[in-house]
Amino acid sequence: MAFVTANWNPLGDAFYRKIELYEMGWNLKDGLRDCLVAAAPYGGPIALLKAHNRRSPSARPQLEIFSSSGLPLASFPWKSGVVKQLGWTVSDDLLCVQEDGTVLVYDLLGGFKRHFSMGNEVSQSQVLETKIFHSPYGTGVAILTGALRFTLATNIDDIKLRRLPEVPDLQGAPSCWAVLTQDRQSKVLVANGSHLFVLDNTACTPVTPPGLSPQASSIVHMCVSFSYKYLALLTDSGLVWMGTSNLKFVLLLFSCRCRRPKSQQPSAVVMWDGLLLVVGECKETIQYHLDDDSILVPELDGVRIISGTHHELLQEVPGACEEIFKIASMAPGALLLEAHKEYEKESQKADEYLREIKEQSLLSEAVRQCVEAAGHEHEPETQKTLLRAASFGKCFLSNFPPEQFVSMCRDLRVLNAVRDYTVGIPLSLTQFKQMTIQVLIDRLVYRKLYPLAIEVCCYLKTPEYQGVSRVLKHWACYKVQQKEESDEVIAKAVSVKLADAAGISYSEIATKAYESGRTELAIKLLEFEPRSGEQVPLLLKMKKSPLALSKAIESGDTDLVYTVVMYLKNELNRGDFFMMLRNQPVALSLYKQFCKHQEQDTLKDLFNQDDDHEELGNFYVKASYKEQRLEARIAHLQSAVDEYYKAKKEFSAKTTEDEMRLLRFQRKLEEEKGEQLVGFSLHDTMTTLLSVGLHKHVEQLYKDFRVPDKRFWWLRLKALAEKEDWEELEKFSKSKKSPIGYLPFVEVCIKHHNKYEARKYVSKVTLEQKVKAHLAVGDVEGAAEAAIERRNESEIGTVLSRCAATTDHLLVERLNRAKATVAKK
Amino acid sequence: MHAISYSHVMQGFPNFFCQPNLREDKLQPRDFHILFVPRRSLLCEQRLKEKGVLNSFTNIDEYILDLIPYDGDLLSMESESSFRECYLENDQTSLYHAAKGLMTLQALYGTIPQIFGKGECARHVANMMLRMKREFAGSQTQILPVFDTLLLLDRNVDLLTPLATQLTYEGLIDEIFGITNGYVKLPPEKFAQKKQGEGGKELPTEPKKLQLNSAEELYAEIRDKNFNAVGAALSKKAKIISAAFEERHNAKTVGEIKQFVSQLPHMQAARSSLANHTSIAELIKDITTSEDFFDSLTVEQEFMTGVDTDKVSTYIEDCIAQKDPLIKILRLVCMQSVCNNGLKQKVLDYYKKEILQTYGYKHILTLKNLERVGLLKPQSTMRNNYPTIRKTLKLWMEDANEQNPNDISYVYSGYAPLSVRLTQVLARPGWRSIEEVLKMLPGPHFEERQQVPTGLHKKRQPGENRTILVFFLGGVTYAEIAALRFLSNMEDSGTEYIIAATKLINGTSWIKSLMDSPEENLP
């Protein structure tokens, strides 16, 4: 314990410490000399590629990928073009930028994933320099071309190439440049000698860092901090300028002789051969001696130093650790740690220390400090000591919330597990919190450390479908690509492992199987997919269309059925397509719906295929109405008649024939009499003819179309009244006995305000309707007579309601009396 | 913002976007966005693509709108043609949306432990729900179930009810003026403001638009009453309101006056609400007291009680002869057919011929549609089982009390809607008691149980109501809703009903949705 501070170095008010993470497991002959090296942040993998030997271009260098602890993950000879730059994406994919602007993407186990180009302009003028950068939008690539122009893509997963404006007076390659992410866009900061420019989408703006005299000297190196907040510049006169990356504030100017800076939060690390210099805000420095060629990997809370033999982390000592371990610290955490030590020794001093903390009522603060410090310590022993102290302190507190302690224990357990030499992900707690558990699990999955990933999920109680299920899905995706095992074995293994996991997307696994050429396995796996909708796209891709169609129908999602149907329509020949639909009535009726709107002819073919004559008849009827010529319309109707007969729909056939007859009649009469008739119903035709006095033709229609007497009488009655041809009406009423009675005559006359005519028919009305008839013509007395005669209580009531009590005094009395007599019976 | 449906897209809609003035409006560049409701559809997109306008949209997205709340106890999908699609065109898209909507409802209000259903569509929806539930296993919500039971009912199990004229206040408003999306448009004459000193003011010509829902206190009170009981309710309300206004004379102290003034806004709202409904009631009364209305209702009731359903009705004949509105005729003929379990071939053909000769041959397709969905049919050799159903389920109540109802039959002044009776029997004593009748009705009846996560089983307190969600596939009428509300409010019913439907319908809108009348194109 006493040695915790052994590797601490003061810098101003703060301390810096250098922790050894790993002794590298690799065995490099020449160290890192002449290598292209890329190490991913957040303790990610390291890629190495020996520089191309210009003298023997045929020699194929080896591309090697190692974990942070130097364990080999992949190694293969590089066969493609000259690599200018290596870099890692946020999802642990390796990017290899070639001279011609092609970017090859490999996964971290060396599997080739894809490639993309940075555009014609780049491939023509060749890549001069490249930088790979990360932003909230993903991983980006910036390229300086031989034509001294910058091309930039902010997110390689959604490539939108941007060519930045020209830098004025740029003769050769700029002395240095860097990519910044500011104001939601990526910019390039370029130094050309002593001039500094910011390039964004639209403009090239010259800038002057405050405090750095413009003529002073040329800028040879620049570096942006991990968070894009700070910027460090190094001039050829050995001046270090540190400031905010928007170049508005200067933090420090420092003079030294150095070569390669890596900038951190408000401190910069400057490295050159054999010497490492940490420059802080306070103009002090710490120097470290380096034995070997090393590279620096900037991290959120420090910088990792990777050399041929060692892997170290240089960071500012976190506040909590400093408070506790600083020599002679009297911070509550430090006292609590001391108290616990004495307690272990069974010394009464423990009590004294405790008292001291409690007197200041800082015990909960002390516990908090110990817990926090434990999180930032790398050695499990130190972590344990601190946590034990915290736990000890907790005993003397009531109501101290346990969450922080519990989650810290959990987090540390996970962190220690992934920091293990065999896993090699040296995450600090701060980095872990920043990257989130989700991403950590992804990283474990990328490394195919499935059991560990599942352990972590279970241990951290991650919800199943985000945790275990996701890992299992990845495992299964990997499993199905193993060529040596048979389909049955794999399908079984997958289903057994995944059986209890909720929310597994089998279709994704099946897609992977299909992509690696195992169609049979894919079909087997799809069977496990509970969401039939999910199965459909892949089944289509695999050309299993009948299965796809039935799955789509099973899902009930008609849009999905349409998807398949439309696909089949384009894929199959018409006959096969119709056959397939025929076996799937649901799909067939949906397709018919579609045809109804868009493909009338196909609809006809479908009915024909099914020998559905009635539908064909209906189809022709509909078609007939679209015609503008009478002959064409009648022709269609004739087809309809034929179909209706075939379908044994006598009624439909007959009525359709009637319609044809009517149309011809109407046309003929139109020509003869000039009266607009075509398209009218029989009823309207007759009404129109009556109104113009063509009684003979009406008679003919009445006979030809066998119009029922009742309706014919109504028709004539109404038409005559409409014409107010009262004489003709009276003649008509006497022509023979009315099949509709005479009440309608009364009512129709009243409707046309002719009470006089109406009265003529009242006497002819049957007894049952007499009351109504009298009332209709306003003859209350007559109505009363009729009602009393009929001894009908409700009728008497009706009449009563129409009597005015004042005027018809006598009548009311009579009616009431009659009513009473009727009621008595 | 325009809502468009699939058929819109299939017809003229893309052309709208092809218009040059919209596409080449360079002076005023516009962004077009498309939001599909209720769901994104492949066909629509494909159609837009064919028309070459798909790329003119900045955003293509969907707004998943399945069930829209229309009131505290009423959800509707407002899927215009769902009955037609399901029963005529065999297109079950709306059922898929219904199942999706029910899944959303369950995600919000917990898994419904019991599902009952009657009819083919009900079976299909239940199957989809159970399947979807399996698919979403693992992402289950831990919510205490609000609904105890879901009842899915096919509209074609009860074809009769929507054909009958609804006699509740709200039902009549819908029958006569038509309620669309919770609003009704009324003739303005009765609503003219009678302000003193403005005697010469002209009558408004714009129809009066009123929103109708339970947020309006008076409307909530009278909407579900039989219309014959509305007058009394309105006059009672009028007395209460004028009494409340009279209170001002009693207000002596400043405090009392202040209290009176504070109630004024509420009272004034009540008074204007009363004025509105009195006017509406007058408008309705003009119609319900007419001889036409009375005659037609008499015939309806004769059919429902099984009088003379097997021969040609003189009344219908006369109506056709006078060329009354076609839909009225179709409603009556269909009703006769349903109540007689089909018409004699001769009778059916006679009606059809009469209709075609009077209203035009083009309606032949409409008649075929009605036949296909079972609203019109020739009598088969099977005996007419409607009387049995009517008797077993007590569909006709002789002495329906319109003023103080004691049975749901008040909503049709005698006829108790079959659908609601089925619901009522399900709640108590259970469907087992009416197995025979259920077999006579079309489609399977079934019961499914859904596993509720342990610990979420509802422990009902004594006296606490059960909640049943009744989902009408193919539409529900306001009278049926009124009947279910009546059941909810009945003392010791022990059951509360929430109503959902693919669409709020009435006989007219329903028949209209089944019509197919081609446009005349001859010059």
PDB file of C-alpha atoms in Angstrom, chain A residues 80-179:
ATOM      1  CA  SER A  80      -3.544  -5.375 -51.939  1.00  0.00           C
ATOM      2  CA  GLY A  81      -2.090  -2.014 -52.832  1.00  0.00           C
ATOM      3  CA  VAL A  82       0.184   0.266 -50.890  1.00  0.00           C
ATOM      4  CA  VAL A  83      -1.351   1.161 -47.550  1.00  0.00           C
ATOM      5  CA  LYS A  84      -1.020   4.751 -46.512  1.00  0.00           C
ATOM      6  CA  GLN A  85      -2.735   4.585 -43.174  1.00  0.00           C
ATOM      7  CA  LEU A  86      -4.306   2.161 -40.763  1.00  0.00           C
ATOM      8  CA  GLY A  87      -7.087   3.079 -38.408  1.00  0.00           C
ATOM      9  CA  TRP A  88      -9.933   1.662 -36.363  1.00  0.00           C
ATOM     10  CA  THR A  89     -13.590   2.468 -36.494  1.00  0.00           C
ATOM     11  CA  VAL A  90     -15.789   2.938 -33.470  1.00  0.00           C
ATOM     12  CA  SER A  91     -17.027  -0.596 -33.899  1.00  0.00           C
ATOM     13  CA  ASP A  92     -13.557  -2.158 -33.910  1.00  0.00           C
ATOM     14  CA  ASP A  93     -13.196  -2.551 -37.641  1.00  0.00           C
ATOM     15  CA  LEU A  94      -9.814  -1.997 -39.206  1.00  0.00           C
ATOM     16  CA  LEU A  95      -9.600   0.566 -42.000  1.00  0.00           C
ATOM     17  CA  CYS A  96      -6.708   0.332 -44.428  1.00  0.00           C
ATOM     18  CA  VAL A  97      -6.459   3.400 -46.623  1.00  0.00           C
ATOM     19  CA  GLN A  98      -4.578   2.670 -49.819  1.00  0.00           C
ATOM     20  CA  GLU A  99      -2.638   5.036 -52.001  1.00  0.00           C
ATOM     21  CA  ASP A 100      -5.389   5.064 -54.615  1.00  0.00           C
ATOM     22  CA  GLY A 101      -8.006   6.154 -52.119  1.00  0.00           C
ATOM     23  CA  THR A 102      -9.615   2.742 -51.729  1.00  0.00           C
ATOM     24  CA  VAL A 103     -10.403   1.933 -48.148  1.00  0.00           C
ATOM     25  CA  LEU A 104     -10.512  -1.716 -47.149  1.00  0.00           C
ATOM     26  CA  VAL A 105     -12.464  -2.711 -44.098  1.00  0.00           C
ATOM     27  CA  TYR A 106     -11.514  -5.754 -42.028  1.00  0.00           C
ATOM     28  CA  ASP A 107     -12.983  -7.011 -38.817  1.00  0.00           C
ATOM     29  CA  LEU A 108     -10.702  -7.367 -35.870  1.00  0.00           C
ATOM     30  CA  LEU A 109     -10.071 -11.011 -36.525  1.00  0.00           C
ATOM     31  CA  GLY A 110      -8.765 -10.195 -39.961  1.00  0.00           C
ATOM     32  CA  GLY A 111     -11.901 -11.053 -41.920  1.00  0.00           C
ATOM     33  CA  PHE A 112     -12.437  -8.892 -44.964  1.00  0.00           C
ATOM     34  CA  LYS A 113     -15.747  -7.047 -44.746  1.00  0.00           C
ATOM     35  CA  ARG A 114     -15.971  -4.577 -47.606  1.00  0.00           C
ATOM     36  CA  HIS A 115     -14.215  -1.783 -49.357  1.00  0.00           C
ATOM     37  CA  PHE A 116     -15.165   1.645 -50.535  1.00  0.00           C
ATOM     38  CA  SER A 117     -13.561   4.391 -52.532  1.00  0.00           C
ATOM     39  CA  MET A 118     -12.903   7.945 -51.524  1.00  0.00           C
ATOM     40  CA  GLY A 119     -13.807   9.149 -54.991  1.00  0.00           C
ATOM     41  CA  ASN A 120     -12.300   9.604 -58.452  1.00  0.00           C
ATOM     42  CA  GLU A 121     -10.465  12.713 -57.607  1.00  0.00           C
ATOM     43  CA  VAL A 122      -8.587  10.924 -54.862  1.00  0.00           C
ATOM     44  CA  SER A 123      -7.757   7.902 -56.960  1.00  0.00           C
ATOM     45  CA  GLN A 124      -6.401  10.094 -59.747  1.00  0.00           C
ATOM     46  CA  SER A 125      -4.199  12.313 -57.673  1.00  0.00           C
ATOM     47  CA  GLN A 126      -3.303   9.634 -55.094  1.00  0.00           C
ATOM     48  CA  VAL A 127      -3.339   9.849 -51.366  1.00  0.00           C
ATOM     49  CA  LEU A 128      -0.669  11.934 -49.758  1.00  0.00           C
ATOM     50  CA  GLU A 129      -1.739  11.746 -46.150  1.00  0.00           C
ATOM     51  CA  THR A 130      -4.719  10.350 -44.322  1.00  0.00           C
ATOM     52  CA  LYS A 131      -6.266  10.818 -40.952  1.00  0.00           C
ATOM     53  CA  ILE A 132      -8.980   8.672 -39.427  1.00  0.00           C
ATOM     54  CA  PHE A 133     -11.127  10.415 -36.868  1.00  0.00           C
ATOM     55  CA  HIS A 134     -14.104   9.794 -34.658  1.00  0.00           C
ATOM     56  CA  SER A 135     -17.061  12.025 -34.058  1.00  0.00           C
ATOM     57  CA  PRO A 136     -20.608  11.663 -32.773  1.00  0.00           C
ATOM     58  CA  TYR A 137     -21.535  10.695 -36.330  1.00  0.00           C
ATOM     59  CA  GLY A 138     -19.240   7.699 -36.455  1.00  0.00           C
ATOM     60  CA  THR A 139     -15.828   7.140 -37.870  1.00  0.00           C
ATOM     61  CA  GLY A 140     -14.558   9.460 -40.548  1.00  0.00           C
ATOM     62  CA  VAL A 141     -11.713   9.495 -43.043  1.00  0.00           C
ATOM     63  CA  ALA A 142      -9.916  12.626 -44.183  1.00  0.00           C
ATOM     64  CA  ILE A 143      -7.497  12.515 -47.087  1.00  0.00           C
ATOM     65  CA  LEU A 144      -4.967  14.976 -48.382  1.00  0.00           C
ATOM     66  CA  THR A 145      -4.483  14.223 -52.054  1.00  0.00           C
ATOM     67  CA  GLY A 146      -1.503  14.661 -54.290  1.00  0.00           C
ATOM     68  CA  ALA A 147      -3.296  17.691 -55.703  1.00  0.00           C
ATOM     69  CA  LEU A 148      -3.123  19.194 -52.212  1.00  0.00           C
ATOM     70  CA  ARG A 149      -6.847  19.126 -51.710  1.00  0.00           C
ATOM     71  CA  PHE A 150      -8.725  17.628 -48.794  1.00  0.00           C
ATOM     72  CA  THR A 151     -11.495  15.078 -49.209  1.00  0.00           C
ATOM     73  CA  LEU A 152     -13.446  14.043 -46.203  1.00  0.00           C
ATOM     74  CA  ALA A 153     -16.153  11.562 -45.225  1.00  0.00           C
ATOM     75  CA  THR A 154     -17.628  12.048 -41.766  1.00  0.00           C
ATOM     76  CA  ASN A 155     -19.200   8.640 -41.454  1.00  0.00           C
ATOM     77  CA  ILE A 156     -17.860   5.668 -43.341  1.00  0.00           C
ATOM     78  CA  ASP A 157     -21.125   3.769 -42.847  1.00  0.00           C
ATOM     79  CA  ASP A 158     -23.007   6.432 -44.765  1.00  0.00           C
ATOM     80  CA  ILE A 159     -20.447   7.867 -47.105  1.00  0.00           C
ATOM     81  CA  LYS A 160     -20.992  11.386 -48.267  1.00  0.00           C
ATOM     82  CA  LEU A 161     -17.749  12.643 -49.736  1.00  0.00           C
ATOM     83  CA  ARG A 162     -16.956  16.275 -49.264  1.00  0.00           C
ATOM     84  CA  ARG A 163     -14.203  18.077 -51.059  1.00  0.00           C
ATOM     85  CA  LEU A 164     -13.003  20.963 -48.987  1.00  0.00           C
ATOM     86  CA  PRO A 165     -12.023  24.335 -50.443  1.00  0.00           C
ATOM     87  CA  GLU A 166      -8.525  24.991 -51.610  1.00  0.00           C
ATOM     88  CA  VAL A 167      -5.871  26.303 -49.245  1.00  0.00           C
ATOM     89  CA  PRO A 168      -4.343  29.461 -50.770  1.00  0.00           C
ATOM     90  CA  ASP A 169      -0.670  29.496 -51.708  1.00  0.00           C
ATOM     91  CA  LEU A 170      -0.131  25.878 -50.861  1.00  0.00           C
ATOM     92  CA  GLN A 171       2.952  24.803 -52.805  1.00  0.00           C
ATOM     93  CA  GLY A 172       3.814  21.479 -51.272  1.00  0.00           C
ATOM     94  CA  ALA A 173       2.324  19.328 -48.601  1.00  0.00           C
ATOM     95  CA  PRO A 174       1.279  21.370 -45.588  1.00  0.00           C
ATOM     96  CA  SER A 175       3.557  21.093 -42.596  1.00  0.00           C
ATOM     97  CA  CYS A 176       0.818  19.546 -40.546  1.00  0.00           C
ATOM     98  CA  TRP A 177      -2.968  19.253 -40.261  1.00  0.00           C
ATOM     99  CA  ALA A 178      -5.684  17.841 -38.073  1.00  0.00           C
ATOM    100  CA  VAL A 179      -9.409  17.151 -38.149  1.00  0.00           C
TER     101      VAL A 179
END
